[in-house]
Each structure stands twice: as structure tokens, then as C-alpha cells.
Amino acid sequence: MPNKKVDVVVVGSGAGGGIVAKELAAAGLSVVLFERGKMHTSADFNHSELDCQYSVPPAYGPTVYPNPRTFRYSDRETARLVYPGVDETYGKTAAAVGGATLAYGAAAWRFKREDFRMKSTYGSVPGTSLEDWPITYDDLEPYYEKAEYELGVSGLAGADPFAEPRKKPYPLPPLPLNAQGEIIRDAARRLGWHPFPPPFAILTKPYKGRNACIRCAWCLAHACEVEAKSGTQVTMIPLALKTGKCELRTNSFVTRILADAKGRPTGVQYYDIDKQGHEQYADLIVVACSATESARLLLNSSNKFHPRGLGNSSGQVGRNLNDHTGADTFGLFEQEIPHDKGPGPSMALNDWNHSHAPGIPGGGYIYNYYCTLPIEFAQIRPPGEPTWGKAHKDFQRRYFHRYLHLGSNCQALPQEANRIDLDPNVHDAWGMPVARITHSWAKIDYQIADFVMDKGEQLLKEAGAIKIWRGGNGKGGVGDHQNGSCRMGGDPKTSVVNRYCQSHDVDNLFVADGSVLVTDGGFNPSLTIQAVAFSAAEYITKQWQGSAWRNGKRG
Amino acid sequence: MDRRRFLKSAAGGTVVLAYLPALGMPSEKSVAPACKFFTVAQAATVGSVVQQIVPPDEYPGAKDSGVVFYIDGILSGRFGHFYRERYERGLKLLDGASHKQFVRNFSSLEDTQQIAILRALESGQAGGVEGREFFALIRQHTMESYYGDPEHGGNHEGASWEMIGFEG
């Protein structure tokens, strides 16, 4: 039986899609929310580091069907087949209800003012496609607040002297200080730096019917069995379903956006778990399936009027694919530092994020990292230290409780050559060309990361570490923070969507995920994606006038 | 060689991703006791390799702790096709290097000889890039198994967690 036409189809139930679905359903629009993965429940979650999002296969997908991609560092190479979990360069985000927010680390940062004004702040950087956003921090501030209160974010307002102004405090107090955080706080203060408890979408008290964090060590890459992490699968999506206006259609993979005789979107084609093809017609299409898959879906939806892909008259769909570099540092200590009280991060500092040091556009915050499990520690060794044998085993037992890991998500600068396009040779199980990822870091990205790692090493030294070393970045490849493939902007010639995430080319097409980020900020992206999604949903709701959207250009 | 093929099905012109899982599985009679994939000889070699990667002292070595069965489970499991051929070729490489240098199979070498061969494999001196990548793979599998959750079978009775003081 054919599906009944609805007002809105949302493709992807992650950070952005979950919010748009709930906001539109609450406003009375009929919504079908598509998710290619399944709904996981607490019963699926175990404290197993071999059955998490870092495992082979990733515990939360993509696994439903075979779904390869191809990867290359530059367009001078032939892209090679890559698979989720098996190949790091696959660039996976979880394929499940909640998307990446199902098993994320739940850091819930607001970007800084400069993050929206990178080109104005730092000028053009050769070899990059640095741009300003069409919106400012002040434009987004009310939506950040909405995201923090709707989802449940813990933090301490006013504790970070470099944070932008906010109208309301966090709805929940910050996570408690742990042993690592205490060492970092004291050392940072001695250096004259400004440590503070970082914000997390992790409940520190019961909130909206959910439980507080039990402080276990299985946080990052694990789904939370007490639902203390505020992923959209336990926050927005249940509310969307409660309205009675939203249907969640899981195990359903959208392959193409359908169009009428004039090339205007009319719905989507999708396949269910039995590989049966179906259509779902709707007036509005909201694409929110990650920077990789959103770009791929638009490119796979070309038609006579949109030969380069839907919404791609600019040629920018898929371009400027970006992600953070890591700027991690490690230290060994004489004294024991217990690190099994989760989630781990309890102190951060922003002194080296937009510090305006010469030649360093942006930077990143520094924080004490998530609890390290024994299998992770087995892979962490200073350069030159044996990675196996007796010495490795001795190191494992000597230092498991005597080390400290500082993390940083460091701003990388976008490049046009970093992109998603369609692989000409490889198709997926549904017969659609797979995403071909081309990505590598620029010299400036390593320089920014080095700058932040210098500061991390300085901090560890002050904290009394007896041995200090730094992590590194490979040649390229994106991950959970992937962004930028459908950038927002004021100029239809150089951007894909407008400030409300609406396609410049096609009025009833929106993109509402990390794809629209113009630059990636020195912070985890989820709260910014969600603030932008709230803003887009509000715009759609205000513009919505029953059937009027079906006929004329709106907005 | 990649075992995955993209086959074009006649019906509907869709393209189907097909696995050929039968390839590379040994015949049943040669499989080592309690294993599903490794032959007796392969299991012995893998046991010797993992026991060098995590050697025994007052706490068990990786072989004693069940790591061979953990790896066998990966190779015979749903995603084994990503790794089987790499193991088969890697183990052959290892025995080849052992014969060349010490005229015996890897599993019958002295500890110091085994360590010398594994160092050569790790550095690429024996087996080039393929040898180096195989060593990285078996080392990774050994570490995740030996230091992982005991329920996965490579950390018998949680000995490694007790050793480092991790309460789980």
C-alpha cells in the first residue's frame, strides 16, 4: 500500500534531524523521520569496550546493509574501498536512532564569536576556503540556550572567562571534579591560565524524567544505559513521537530525493530492511544524515533541472568537508592518579582557543580526557617505548594509574579540495554510487595543532609529569565531527544553503546537520549543529502556511 | 586480492554487494581443537606469537589467557573475511622467515629467536609492508583480547585487570 503523503520528510535522526522532527511535529506538521539504523534501547548496552562504537563492526552501525565508501587523500590518487570500523578513513558516524549522539562524548560547547567570523578575524589563509558564517554568535545565542534547556546540559556559567555572554545559566550543575581535573586545575592556575569545568550534555541531576550520570568509565563511544547522555534518541525524538504527528521509520535507507516534472522535490525513495523499495511523498524535505551522507544524497538526486545534483548549482555540494585535528598530549607521573570515575573530563581551558598568537588562526580548548580503559592504554606509549613484550606488560602495570591524557579538538581550516563526491565505480547494496571521500590536512592545520600541543605539554610539565609526549595526526580522514559539505552562506554562487539551512536553489529543501557548518570551531560541534537546527525549524514553522509551500517560493 | 565483489543482478538493474565467505576456510578435519578456523599448525604459531606479545610472569601470558580462541572467533565470525587472508599470508611469512634464519617453524624456536623474528617482522625487515601490517594486526588483536572485558574470552578470569588494578 502506498505511503500517505505527509508535510515533511526528515532524513536522518541524529543531532540535527531529531530536533527538526520534534519542533515541526510539535508545531502540528506531519513528519516522517527516516533512520537507516535501528532504535537501540538500554537493554542493548553493555559495559564492553569490545562492543562499542570503536569496535569492528561498530556497535551502533553502520551495519544494517553492506555500505562501503571509498577514500583517498587527494584527487591525484585512486580511491580505495573502505568499510565501517575496519578502516579509520571510512569516516563513520553511528547509523542508529540518535545518530552520533547515541554514543557520543556529549561535550556541549557554544562556539566563540570568532568561530563565526574566521575570515574577518584572521584574513584569507592561502590554500584554504576560510569564510565567515552568515550568522553571528548573537544570532545563535537564543538557540544555544534553547538547546541547552531542551536537551539538558550541565556546566558552570561564568567560569570560563573567555566564553561569550549568555542570558541564562546552565540548567544543570557541572560534573564533579575528579583527580585528573584537580591536578590540571592547580597546574593551570599556577601558569596563570583559566581552568573551569567544561559543559556536557550529561545530566548531573534527574532532568525531564531521565536519570543522572552514574559516573561509569564507559562513556565516549558507548551508549548510556541510564540515559544520562542527552542524545536525541532519549530527548527530542520521544517528544516528537508523543505529539502523534511524527512517525519514526527505522531500518529505512533513503537513496534518492524524488522530483516532479519541473525538478522540484516531491518526496524520497527508500528501501526497507527487506530491501523493498518505497516512496514517501512530502512537501518539504529536510536532509540531516551527516556531512558525508547528506552531500551524497543530494548528489545522487540529480535530475534534468539539477544535473550536478540537487541544490548544487554552486558546485559546492560536498566541498569544504572538514573535521578537527587532535592536539592530544600525554604525561606519566610518579604518584597514582585514579581515573576510573567517569566520564573523565572535569577541567578544561580556553586560553589557547583564539589566543590570536601570530600565524595561528583559531586553536582549540584543552581538557582532561575521558576515562581510559585497559585496552586503550595498551595502545598508548611514548615514542621509543616497546609496544609489546615484557617491557610493554611492565609499563601497563606500572603506569595505568599514573598517567594523564589531555585532549583537544583543534580547529582545522576548510579546503575546497576536501570533498565528498560520487565514486564512479563503486555502488552500494541499493545500486547507488557510494561516497568518495577526498581529505587531507593542510600545513596550517598541523601548525595549529602543534601550537596547542605545546601548551598541553607545558601544562603537563607544570603538573609534575616525569615523561611527556604528544599524539599526532595522520594525513587526513574525517570522523564524528565531520562538517562543512553543504555550507551556509549569503551568496548562492559560493554556498549551498542560506542562514536558515534552506537550499538556495530549491525552496522546499533544507539541510540540518554538520554539513552546513562554515568552519568547525575549536569545539565539539553537536550543540552548534543543534542550535542551528532549532533556528531552521523555527524558520520553517513560521513560514509554513498549510499547502502554500507546495506552490510558490518561500522565504 | 579483495574477496568482495560487486555483482550486477539481472532483475531491476540493482547492484548487490556479495560476500564469498567460503573462501579461505580450512576443511574441517584440519581445524585445531576448540577452534573454528585455525589449523593445528596455525594455532600453534599464533599461540607462540601472542605469548611473546604478552609474555607470562606472575600473571598469565596471552596464550594462557585465551587469546588464540579470541582471534579464531574473529576469523571465523561474521567479519572474518576482512582478516582471514591477512592471517594466512602473515603466518606463512612468519614461518618462512623462521626457516630462513633458524631452519625451523616459528612455534619450535627458542624465546630469543622468536623475539628476533617478530622484531624483524615489526620493522619490515622480514616481510616488508605486508609483514609489518600483519604484526600490527595481530598485536592489536592480542592487546584488545588480553586487556579487554573477560566476557570476550581473551582475558581469562580477568587476570590482566587484576594485574593493573582495574575494577571493571
PDB file of C-alpha atoms in Angstrom, chain A residues 76-210:
ATOM      1  CA  ARG A  76      45.807  12.522  -7.620  1.00  0.00           C
ATOM      2  CA  GLU A  77      45.169   9.114  -6.034  1.00  0.00           C
ATOM      3  CA  THR A  78      42.763   6.328  -6.915  1.00  0.00           C
ATOM      4  CA  ALA A  79      40.293   5.984  -4.055  1.00  0.00           C
ATOM      5  CA  ARG A  80      40.303   2.630  -2.251  1.00  0.00           C
ATOM      6  CA  LEU A  81      37.361   0.738  -0.786  1.00  0.00           C
ATOM      7  CA  VAL A  82      36.853   1.321   2.929  1.00  0.00           C
ATOM      8  CA  TYR A  83      34.465  -0.284   5.420  1.00  0.00           C
ATOM      9  CA  PRO A  84      32.984   0.943   8.706  1.00  0.00           C
ATOM     10  CA  GLY A  85      35.091   0.020  11.715  1.00  0.00           C
ATOM     11  CA  VAL A  86      37.683  -1.813   9.649  1.00  0.00           C
ATOM     12  CA  ASP A  87      39.124   1.330   8.068  1.00  0.00           C
ATOM     13  CA  GLU A  88      39.603   4.527  10.053  1.00  0.00           C
ATOM     14  CA  THR A  89      39.219   6.602   6.923  1.00  0.00           C
ATOM     15  CA  TYR A  90      35.652   5.353   6.435  1.00  0.00           C
ATOM     16  CA  GLY A  91      34.529   8.446   8.358  1.00  0.00           C
ATOM     17  CA  LYS A  92      31.716   6.703  10.181  1.00  0.00           C
ATOM     18  CA  THR A  93      29.033   8.251  12.294  1.00  0.00           C
ATOM     19  CA  ALA A  94      26.638   5.911  14.073  1.00  0.00           C
ATOM     20  CA  ALA A  95      23.716   4.654  11.961  1.00  0.00           C
ATOM     21  CA  ALA A  96      21.060   4.406  14.637  1.00  0.00           C
ATOM     22  CA  VAL A  97      18.234   6.440  16.105  1.00  0.00           C
ATOM     23  CA  GLY A  98      20.052   9.378  17.697  1.00  0.00           C
ATOM     24  CA  GLY A  99      22.862   9.150  15.146  1.00  0.00           C
ATOM     25  CA  ALA A 100      26.234  10.086  16.563  1.00  0.00           C
ATOM     26  CA  THR A 101      24.556  11.456  19.704  1.00  0.00           C
ATOM     27  CA  LEU A 102      23.688   7.870  20.738  1.00  0.00           C
ATOM     28  CA  ALA A 103      27.269   7.087  21.750  1.00  0.00           C
ATOM     29  CA  TYR A 104      28.948  10.497  21.762  1.00  0.00           C
ATOM     30  CA  GLY A 105      31.145  12.028  24.426  1.00  0.00           C
ATOM     31  CA  ALA A 106      28.399  14.648  24.867  1.00  0.00           C
ATOM     32  CA  ALA A 107      30.649  17.707  25.138  1.00  0.00           C
ATOM     33  CA  ALA A 108      28.184  20.592  24.702  1.00  0.00           C
ATOM     34  CA  TRP A 109      30.070  23.717  23.733  1.00  0.00           C
ATOM     35  CA  ARG A 110      28.935  27.024  22.365  1.00  0.00           C
ATOM     36  CA  PHE A 111      31.290  28.291  19.677  1.00  0.00           C
ATOM     37  CA  LYS A 112      33.112  31.547  20.301  1.00  0.00           C
ATOM     38  CA  ARG A 113      32.360  34.785  18.496  1.00  0.00           C
ATOM     39  CA  GLU A 114      35.437  34.407  16.281  1.00  0.00           C
ATOM     40  CA  ASP A 115      34.352  30.923  15.173  1.00  0.00           C
ATOM     41  CA  PHE A 116      31.589  32.546  13.115  1.00  0.00           C
ATOM     42  CA  ARG A 117      33.922  35.205  11.740  1.00  0.00           C
ATOM     43  CA  MET A 118      37.054  33.315  10.802  1.00  0.00           C
ATOM     44  CA  LYS A 119      37.804  35.188   7.576  1.00  0.00           C
ATOM     45  CA  SER A 120      37.128  38.600   9.098  1.00  0.00           C
ATOM     46  CA  THR A 121      39.203  37.733  12.149  1.00  0.00           C
ATOM     47  CA  TYR A 122      42.217  36.123  10.505  1.00  0.00           C
ATOM     48  CA  GLY A 123      42.020  37.187   6.848  1.00  0.00           C
ATOM     49  CA  SER A 124      42.299  34.834   3.915  1.00  0.00           C
ATOM     50  CA  VAL A 125      44.627  31.913   4.520  1.00  0.00           C
ATOM     51  CA  PRO A 126      46.152  30.663   1.252  1.00  0.00           C
ATOM     52  CA  GLY A 127      45.131  27.149   0.288  1.00  0.00           C
ATOM     53  CA  THR A 128      42.021  27.271   2.440  1.00  0.00           C
ATOM     54  CA  SER A 129      38.418  28.297   1.876  1.00  0.00           C
ATOM     55  CA  LEU A 130      38.060  30.172   5.142  1.00  0.00           C
ATOM     56  CA  GLU A 131      34.777  32.082   5.277  1.00  0.00           C
ATOM     57  CA  ASP A 132      32.535  33.955   7.673  1.00  0.00           C
ATOM     58  CA  TRP A 133      29.188  32.470   8.587  1.00  0.00           C
ATOM     59  CA  PRO A 134      26.060  34.356   7.503  1.00  0.00           C
ATOM     60  CA  ILE A 135      25.091  34.388  11.205  1.00  0.00           C
ATOM     61  CA  THR A 136      26.866  35.576  14.325  1.00  0.00           C
ATOM     62  CA  TYR A 137      27.168  34.294  17.866  1.00  0.00           C
ATOM     63  CA  ASP A 138      24.491  36.779  18.911  1.00  0.00           C
ATOM     64  CA  ASP A 139      22.098  35.417  16.275  1.00  0.00           C
ATOM     65  CA  LEU A 140      22.583  31.906  17.592  1.00  0.00           C
ATOM     66  CA  GLU A 141      22.646  32.673  21.339  1.00  0.00           C
ATOM     67  CA  PRO A 142      18.890  32.155  21.934  1.00  0.00           C
ATOM     68  CA  TYR A 143      19.050  28.811  20.113  1.00  0.00           C
ATOM     69  CA  TYR A 144      22.079  27.674  22.106  1.00  0.00           C
ATOM     70  CA  GLU A 145      20.042  28.415  25.206  1.00  0.00           C
ATOM     71  CA  LYS A 146      17.073  26.508  23.839  1.00  0.00           C
ATOM     72  CA  ALA A 147      19.272  23.513  23.019  1.00  0.00           C
ATOM     73  CA  GLU A 148      20.835  23.528  26.491  1.00  0.00           C
ATOM     74  CA  TYR A 149      17.453  23.591  28.219  1.00  0.00           C
ATOM     75  CA  GLU A 150      15.588  21.212  25.934  1.00  0.00           C
ATOM     76  CA  LEU A 151      18.350  18.616  25.913  1.00  0.00           C
ATOM     77  CA  GLY A 152      19.767  19.026  29.405  1.00  0.00           C
ATOM     78  CA  VAL A 153      23.292  20.432  29.573  1.00  0.00           C
ATOM     79  CA  SER A 154      25.461  20.664  32.692  1.00  0.00           C
ATOM     80  CA  GLY A 155      28.046  23.383  33.204  1.00  0.00           C
ATOM     81  CA  LEU A 156      29.014  26.423  35.224  1.00  0.00           C
ATOM     82  CA  ALA A 157      28.091  29.798  33.731  1.00  0.00           C
ATOM     83  CA  GLY A 158      30.741  32.472  34.163  1.00  0.00           C
ATOM     84  CA  ALA A 159      33.516  30.003  34.963  1.00  0.00           C
ATOM     85  CA  ASP A 160      35.211  30.382  31.567  1.00  0.00           C
ATOM     86  CA  PRO A 161      36.415  33.988  31.276  1.00  0.00           C
ATOM     87  CA  PHE A 162      36.783  33.590  27.509  1.00  0.00           C
ATOM     88  CA  ALA A 163      33.210  32.384  26.929  1.00  0.00           C
ATOM     89  CA  GLU A 164      30.778  34.631  25.102  1.00  0.00           C
ATOM     90  CA  PRO A 165      27.954  36.233  27.112  1.00  0.00           C
ATOM     91  CA  ARG A 166      24.919  34.113  27.883  1.00  0.00           C
ATOM     92  CA  LYS A 167      21.496  35.145  29.114  1.00  0.00           C
ATOM     93  CA  LYS A 168      20.780  32.197  31.387  1.00  0.00           C
ATOM     94  CA  PRO A 169      22.889  29.821  33.473  1.00  0.00           C
ATOM     95  CA  TYR A 170      23.178  26.154  32.521  1.00  0.00           C
ATOM     96  CA  PRO A 171      20.123  24.136  33.520  1.00  0.00           C
ATOM     97  CA  LEU A 172      22.302  21.664  35.471  1.00  0.00           C
ATOM     98  CA  PRO A 173      25.437  21.974  37.623  1.00  0.00           C
ATOM     99  CA  PRO A 174      28.749  20.729  36.151  1.00  0.00           C
ATOM    100  CA  LEU A 175      30.151  17.225  36.506  1.00  0.00           C
ATOM    101  CA  PRO A 176      32.137  16.828  39.733  1.00  0.00           C
ATOM    102  CA  LEU A 177      35.874  17.393  39.757  1.00  0.00           C
ATOM    103  CA  ASN A 178      37.942  14.199  39.580  1.00  0.00           C
ATOM    104  CA  ALA A 179      41.578  13.509  40.455  1.00  0.00           C
ATOM    105  CA  GLN A 180      42.848  14.365  36.971  1.00  0.00           C
ATOM    106  CA  GLY A 181      40.862  17.568  36.842  1.00  0.00           C
ATOM    107  CA  GLU A 182      42.234  18.664  40.194  1.00  0.00           C
ATOM    108  CA  ILE A 183      45.837  18.267  39.024  1.00  0.00           C
ATOM    109  CA  ILE A 184      45.108  20.130  35.799  1.00  0.00           C
ATOM    110  CA  ARG A 185      43.228  22.911  37.578  1.00  0.00           C
ATOM    111  CA  ASP A 186      46.054  23.558  40.030  1.00  0.00           C
ATOM    112  CA  ALA A 187      48.775  23.446  37.380  1.00  0.00           C
ATOM    113  CA  ALA A 188      46.836  25.738  35.030  1.00  0.00           C
ATOM    114  CA  ARG A 189      46.278  28.267  37.797  1.00  0.00           C
ATOM    115  CA  ARG A 190      49.972  28.279  38.646  1.00  0.00           C
ATOM    116  CA  LEU A 191      50.646  29.145  34.994  1.00  0.00           C
ATOM    117  CA  GLY A 192      48.134  31.992  35.156  1.00  0.00           C
ATOM    118  CA  TRP A 193      45.705  30.159  32.873  1.00  0.00           C
ATOM    119  CA  HIS A 194      41.959  29.890  33.389  1.00  0.00           C
ATOM    120  CA  PRO A 195      40.626  26.364  34.044  1.00  0.00           C
ATOM    121  CA  PHE A 196      36.920  25.668  34.512  1.00  0.00           C
ATOM    122  CA  PRO A 197      34.507  22.708  34.482  1.00  0.00           C
ATOM    123  CA  PRO A 198      33.511  22.041  30.846  1.00  0.00           C
ATOM    124  CA  PRO A 199      29.887  21.797  29.666  1.00  0.00           C
ATOM    125  CA  PHE A 200      28.359  18.416  28.861  1.00  0.00           C
ATOM    126  CA  ALA A 201      25.017  17.170  27.608  1.00  0.00           C
ATOM    127  CA  ILE A 202      25.232  14.750  30.538  1.00  0.00           C
ATOM    128  CA  LEU A 203      22.744  15.014  33.362  1.00  0.00           C
ATOM    129  CA  THR A 204      24.194  15.688  36.807  1.00  0.00           C
ATOM    130  CA  LYS A 205      20.722  15.580  38.360  1.00  0.00           C
ATOM    131  CA  PRO A 206      17.496  13.945  37.204  1.00  0.00           C
ATOM    132  CA  TYR A 207      16.034  16.102  34.423  1.00  0.00           C
ATOM    133  CA  LYS A 208      12.860  15.760  32.381  1.00  0.00           C
ATOM    134  CA  GLY A 209      12.293  12.197  33.501  1.00  0.00           C
ATOM    135  CA  ARG A 210      15.844  10.989  32.868  1.00  0.00           C
TER     136      ARG A 210
END
